[in-house]
mmCIF file with all atom_site columns, C-alpha atoms in Angstrom:
data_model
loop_
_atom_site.group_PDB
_atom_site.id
_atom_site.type_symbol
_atom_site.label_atom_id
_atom_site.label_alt_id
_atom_site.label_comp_id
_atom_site.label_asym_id
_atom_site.label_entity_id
_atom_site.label_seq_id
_atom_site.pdbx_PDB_ins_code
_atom_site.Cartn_x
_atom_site.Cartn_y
_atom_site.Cartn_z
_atom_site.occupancy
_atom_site.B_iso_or_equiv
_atom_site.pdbx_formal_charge
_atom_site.auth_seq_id
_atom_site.auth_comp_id
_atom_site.auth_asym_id
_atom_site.auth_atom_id
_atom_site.pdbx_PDB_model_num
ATOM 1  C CA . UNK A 1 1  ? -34.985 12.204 69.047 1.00 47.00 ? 1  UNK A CA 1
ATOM 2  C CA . UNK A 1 2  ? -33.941 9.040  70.807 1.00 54.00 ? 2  UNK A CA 1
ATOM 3  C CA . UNK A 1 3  ? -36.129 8.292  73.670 1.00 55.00 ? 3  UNK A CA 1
ATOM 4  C CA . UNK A 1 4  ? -35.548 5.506  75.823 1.00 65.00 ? 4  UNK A CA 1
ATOM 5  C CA . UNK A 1 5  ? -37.404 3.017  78.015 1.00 66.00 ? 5  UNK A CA 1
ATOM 6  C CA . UNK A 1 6  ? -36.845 3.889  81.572 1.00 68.00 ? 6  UNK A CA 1
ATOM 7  C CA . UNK A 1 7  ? -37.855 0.478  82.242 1.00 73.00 ? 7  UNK A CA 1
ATOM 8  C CA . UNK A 1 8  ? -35.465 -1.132 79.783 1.00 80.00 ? 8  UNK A CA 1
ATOM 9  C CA . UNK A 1 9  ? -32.444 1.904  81.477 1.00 79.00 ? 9  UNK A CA 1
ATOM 10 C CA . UNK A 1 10 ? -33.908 0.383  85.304 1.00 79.00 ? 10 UNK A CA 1
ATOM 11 C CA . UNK A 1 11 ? -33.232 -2.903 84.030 1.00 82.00 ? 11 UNK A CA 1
ATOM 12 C CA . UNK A 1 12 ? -29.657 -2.556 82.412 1.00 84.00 ? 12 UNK A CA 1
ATOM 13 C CA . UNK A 1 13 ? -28.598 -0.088 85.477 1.00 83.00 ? 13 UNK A CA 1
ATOM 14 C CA . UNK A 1 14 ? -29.916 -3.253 88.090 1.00 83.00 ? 14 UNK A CA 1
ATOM 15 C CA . UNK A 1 15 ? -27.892 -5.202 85.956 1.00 85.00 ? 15 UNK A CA 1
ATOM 16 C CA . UNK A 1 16 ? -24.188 -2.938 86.781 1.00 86.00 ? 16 UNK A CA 1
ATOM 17 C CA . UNK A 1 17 ? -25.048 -2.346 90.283 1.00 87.00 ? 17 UNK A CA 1
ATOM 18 C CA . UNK A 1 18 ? -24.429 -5.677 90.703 1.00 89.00 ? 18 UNK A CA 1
ATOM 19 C CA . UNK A 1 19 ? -21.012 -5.345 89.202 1.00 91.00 ? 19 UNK A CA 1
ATOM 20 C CA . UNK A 1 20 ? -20.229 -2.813 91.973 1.00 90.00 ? 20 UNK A CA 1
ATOM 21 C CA . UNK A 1 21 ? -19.279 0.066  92.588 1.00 92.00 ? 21 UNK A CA 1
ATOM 22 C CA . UNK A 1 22 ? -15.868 -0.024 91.928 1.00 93.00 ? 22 UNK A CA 1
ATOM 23 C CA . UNK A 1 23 ? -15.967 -1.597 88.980 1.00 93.00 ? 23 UNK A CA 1
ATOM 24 C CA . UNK A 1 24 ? -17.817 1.218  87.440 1.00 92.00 ? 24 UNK A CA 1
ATOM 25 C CA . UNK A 1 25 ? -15.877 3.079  88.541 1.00 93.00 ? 25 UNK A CA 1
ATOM 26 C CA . UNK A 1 26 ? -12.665 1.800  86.936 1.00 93.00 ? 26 UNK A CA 1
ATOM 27 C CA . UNK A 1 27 ? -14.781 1.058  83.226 1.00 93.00 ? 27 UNK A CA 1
ATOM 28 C CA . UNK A 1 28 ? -16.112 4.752  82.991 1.00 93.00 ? 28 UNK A CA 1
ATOM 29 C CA . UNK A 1 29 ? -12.716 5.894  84.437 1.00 95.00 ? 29 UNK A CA 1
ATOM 30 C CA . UNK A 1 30 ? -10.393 3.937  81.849 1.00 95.00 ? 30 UNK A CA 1
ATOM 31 C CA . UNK A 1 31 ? -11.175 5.537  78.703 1.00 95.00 ? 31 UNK A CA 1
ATOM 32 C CA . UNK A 1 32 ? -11.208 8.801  79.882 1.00 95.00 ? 32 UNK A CA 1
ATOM 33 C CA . UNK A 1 33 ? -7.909  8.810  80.960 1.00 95.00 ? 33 UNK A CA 1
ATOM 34 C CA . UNK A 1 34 ? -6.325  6.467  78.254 1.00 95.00 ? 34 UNK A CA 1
ATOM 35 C CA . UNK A 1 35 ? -8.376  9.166  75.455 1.00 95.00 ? 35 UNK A CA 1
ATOM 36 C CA . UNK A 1 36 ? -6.240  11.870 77.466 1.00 94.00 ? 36 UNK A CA 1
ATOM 37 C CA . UNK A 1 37 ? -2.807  10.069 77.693 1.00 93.00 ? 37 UNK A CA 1
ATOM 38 C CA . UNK A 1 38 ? -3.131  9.205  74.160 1.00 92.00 ? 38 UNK A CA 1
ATOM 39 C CA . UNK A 1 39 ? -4.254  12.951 73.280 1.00 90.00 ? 39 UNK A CA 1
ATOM 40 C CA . UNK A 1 40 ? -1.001  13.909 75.082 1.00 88.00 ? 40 UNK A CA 1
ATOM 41 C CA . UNK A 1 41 ? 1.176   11.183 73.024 1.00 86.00 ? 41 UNK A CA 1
ATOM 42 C CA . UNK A 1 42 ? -0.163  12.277 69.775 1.00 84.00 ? 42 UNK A CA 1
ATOM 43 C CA . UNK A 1 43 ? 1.028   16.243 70.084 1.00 75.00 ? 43 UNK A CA 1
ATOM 44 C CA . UNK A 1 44 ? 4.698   15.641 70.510 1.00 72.00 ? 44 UNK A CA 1
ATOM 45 C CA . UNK A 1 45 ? 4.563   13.297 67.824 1.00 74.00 ? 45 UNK A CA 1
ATOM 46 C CA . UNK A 1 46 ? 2.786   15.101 65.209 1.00 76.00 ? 46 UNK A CA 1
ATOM 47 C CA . UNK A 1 47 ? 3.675   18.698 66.658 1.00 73.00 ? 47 UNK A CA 1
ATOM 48 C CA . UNK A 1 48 ? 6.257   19.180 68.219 1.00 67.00 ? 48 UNK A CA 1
ATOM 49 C CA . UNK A 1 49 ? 10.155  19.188 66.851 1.00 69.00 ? 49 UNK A CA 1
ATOM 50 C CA . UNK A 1 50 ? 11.760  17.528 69.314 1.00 67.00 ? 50 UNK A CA 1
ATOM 51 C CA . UNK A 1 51 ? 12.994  13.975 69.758 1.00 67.00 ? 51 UNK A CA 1
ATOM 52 C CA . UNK A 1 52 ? 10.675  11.558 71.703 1.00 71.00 ? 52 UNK A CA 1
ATOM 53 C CA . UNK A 1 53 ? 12.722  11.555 75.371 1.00 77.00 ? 53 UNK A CA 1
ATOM 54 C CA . UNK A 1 54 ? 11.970  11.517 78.970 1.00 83.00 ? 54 UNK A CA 1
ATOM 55 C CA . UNK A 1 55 ? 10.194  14.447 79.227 1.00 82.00 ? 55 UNK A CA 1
ATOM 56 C CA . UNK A 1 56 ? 7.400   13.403 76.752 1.00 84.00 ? 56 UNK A CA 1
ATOM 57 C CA . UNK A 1 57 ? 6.749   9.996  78.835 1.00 86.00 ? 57 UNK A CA 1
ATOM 58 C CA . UNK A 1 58 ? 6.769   12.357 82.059 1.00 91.00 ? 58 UNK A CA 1
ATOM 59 C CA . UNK A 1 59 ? 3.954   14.427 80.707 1.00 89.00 ? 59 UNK A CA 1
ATOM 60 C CA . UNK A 1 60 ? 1.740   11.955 79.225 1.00 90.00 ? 60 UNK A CA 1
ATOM 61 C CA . UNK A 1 61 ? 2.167   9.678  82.800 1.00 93.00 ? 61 UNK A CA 1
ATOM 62 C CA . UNK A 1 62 ? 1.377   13.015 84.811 1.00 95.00 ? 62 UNK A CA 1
ATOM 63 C CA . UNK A 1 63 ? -1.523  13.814 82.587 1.00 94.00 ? 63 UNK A CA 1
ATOM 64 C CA . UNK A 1 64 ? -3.174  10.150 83.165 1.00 94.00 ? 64 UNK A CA 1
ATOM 65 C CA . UNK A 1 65 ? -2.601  10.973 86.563 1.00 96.00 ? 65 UNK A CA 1
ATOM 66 C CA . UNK A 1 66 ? -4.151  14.366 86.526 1.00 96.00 ? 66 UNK A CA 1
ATOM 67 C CA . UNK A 1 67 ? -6.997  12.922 83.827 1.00 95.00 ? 67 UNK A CA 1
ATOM 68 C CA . UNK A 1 68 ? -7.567  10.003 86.990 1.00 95.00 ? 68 UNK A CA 1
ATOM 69 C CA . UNK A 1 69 ? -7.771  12.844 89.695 1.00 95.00 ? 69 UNK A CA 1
ATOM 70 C CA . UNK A 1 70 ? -10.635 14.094 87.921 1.00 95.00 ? 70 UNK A CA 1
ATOM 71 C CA . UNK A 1 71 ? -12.340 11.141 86.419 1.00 95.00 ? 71 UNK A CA 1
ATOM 72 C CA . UNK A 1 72 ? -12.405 8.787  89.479 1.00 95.00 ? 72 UNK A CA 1
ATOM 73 C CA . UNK A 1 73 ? -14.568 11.671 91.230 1.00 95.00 ? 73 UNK A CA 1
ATOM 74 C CA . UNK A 1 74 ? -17.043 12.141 88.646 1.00 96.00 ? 74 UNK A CA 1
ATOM 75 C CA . UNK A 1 75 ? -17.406 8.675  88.123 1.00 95.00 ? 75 UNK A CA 1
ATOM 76 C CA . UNK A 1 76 ? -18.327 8.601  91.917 1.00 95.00 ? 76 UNK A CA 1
ATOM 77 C CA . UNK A 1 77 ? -20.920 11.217 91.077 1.00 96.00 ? 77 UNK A CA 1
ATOM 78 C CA . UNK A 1 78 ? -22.558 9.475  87.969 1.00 94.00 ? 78 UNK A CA 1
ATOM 79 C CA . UNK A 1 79 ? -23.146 6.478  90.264 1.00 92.00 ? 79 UNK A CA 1
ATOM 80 C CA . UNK A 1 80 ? -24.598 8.131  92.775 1.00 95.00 ? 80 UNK A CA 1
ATOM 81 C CA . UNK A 1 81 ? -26.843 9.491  90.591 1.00 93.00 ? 81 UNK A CA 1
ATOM 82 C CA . UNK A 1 82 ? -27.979 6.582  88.794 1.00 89.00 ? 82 UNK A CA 1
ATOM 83 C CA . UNK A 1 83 ? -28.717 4.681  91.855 1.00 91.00 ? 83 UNK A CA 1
ATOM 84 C CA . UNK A 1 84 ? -30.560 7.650  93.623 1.00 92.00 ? 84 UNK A CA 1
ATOM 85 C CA . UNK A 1 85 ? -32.587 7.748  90.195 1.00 88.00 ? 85 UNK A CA 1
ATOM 86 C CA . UNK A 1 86 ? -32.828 3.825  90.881 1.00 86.00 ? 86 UNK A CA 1
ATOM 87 C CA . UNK A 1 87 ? -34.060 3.984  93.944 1.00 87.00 ? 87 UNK A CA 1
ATOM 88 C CA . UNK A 1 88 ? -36.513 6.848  94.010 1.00 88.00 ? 88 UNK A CA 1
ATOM 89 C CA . UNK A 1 89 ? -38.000 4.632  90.575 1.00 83.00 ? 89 UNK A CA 1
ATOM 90 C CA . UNK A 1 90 ? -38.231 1.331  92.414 1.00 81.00 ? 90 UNK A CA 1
ATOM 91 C CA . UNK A 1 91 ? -39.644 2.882  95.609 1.00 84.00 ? 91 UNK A CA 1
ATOM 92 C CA . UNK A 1 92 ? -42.740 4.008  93.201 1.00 81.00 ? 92 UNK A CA 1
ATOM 93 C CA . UNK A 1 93 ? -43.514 0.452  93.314 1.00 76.00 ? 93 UNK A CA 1
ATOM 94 C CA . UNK A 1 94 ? -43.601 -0.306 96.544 1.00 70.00 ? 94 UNK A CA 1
#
């Protein structure tokens, strides 16, 4: 079992806030969707009998966009809750 300091997580997590927001965003965002467009490339390649066309590119762009519908949200949420976790941890202190 891996336990870690909450201090050390505090530290590292003061550390990305002041990245921002949206930058988290987009870096927790990215691979999901990229991981899913490339799981969509992979099928018709290795699958599938058809040749490559149009309609392949059509799915895998729809599925990033799909795969960014859903990942933009929940990286919302995850930074929501690290800073309430933040914040309720540094108001301890005070």
């Amino acid at each position: 079992m891996n336990l870690k300091d909450p201090d050390i997580e505090f530290s590292e997590w003061k550390l990305e806030r002041k990245k921002g927001r949206f930058s988290f965003v987009v870096r927790t965002s990215f691979p999901a969707i990229v991981g899913v467009m490339i799981g969509r490339s992979i099928d018709p390649i290795f699958i599938s009998e058809a040749a490559w066309g149009w309609s392949q590119v059509t799915v895998i762009l729809m599925s990033g966009l799909w795969a960014s519908v859903g990942a933009f949200p929940l990286s919302l949420v995850i930074w929501w809750w690290r800073e309430k976790k933040y914040k309720r941890h540094i108001a301890r202190f005070e």
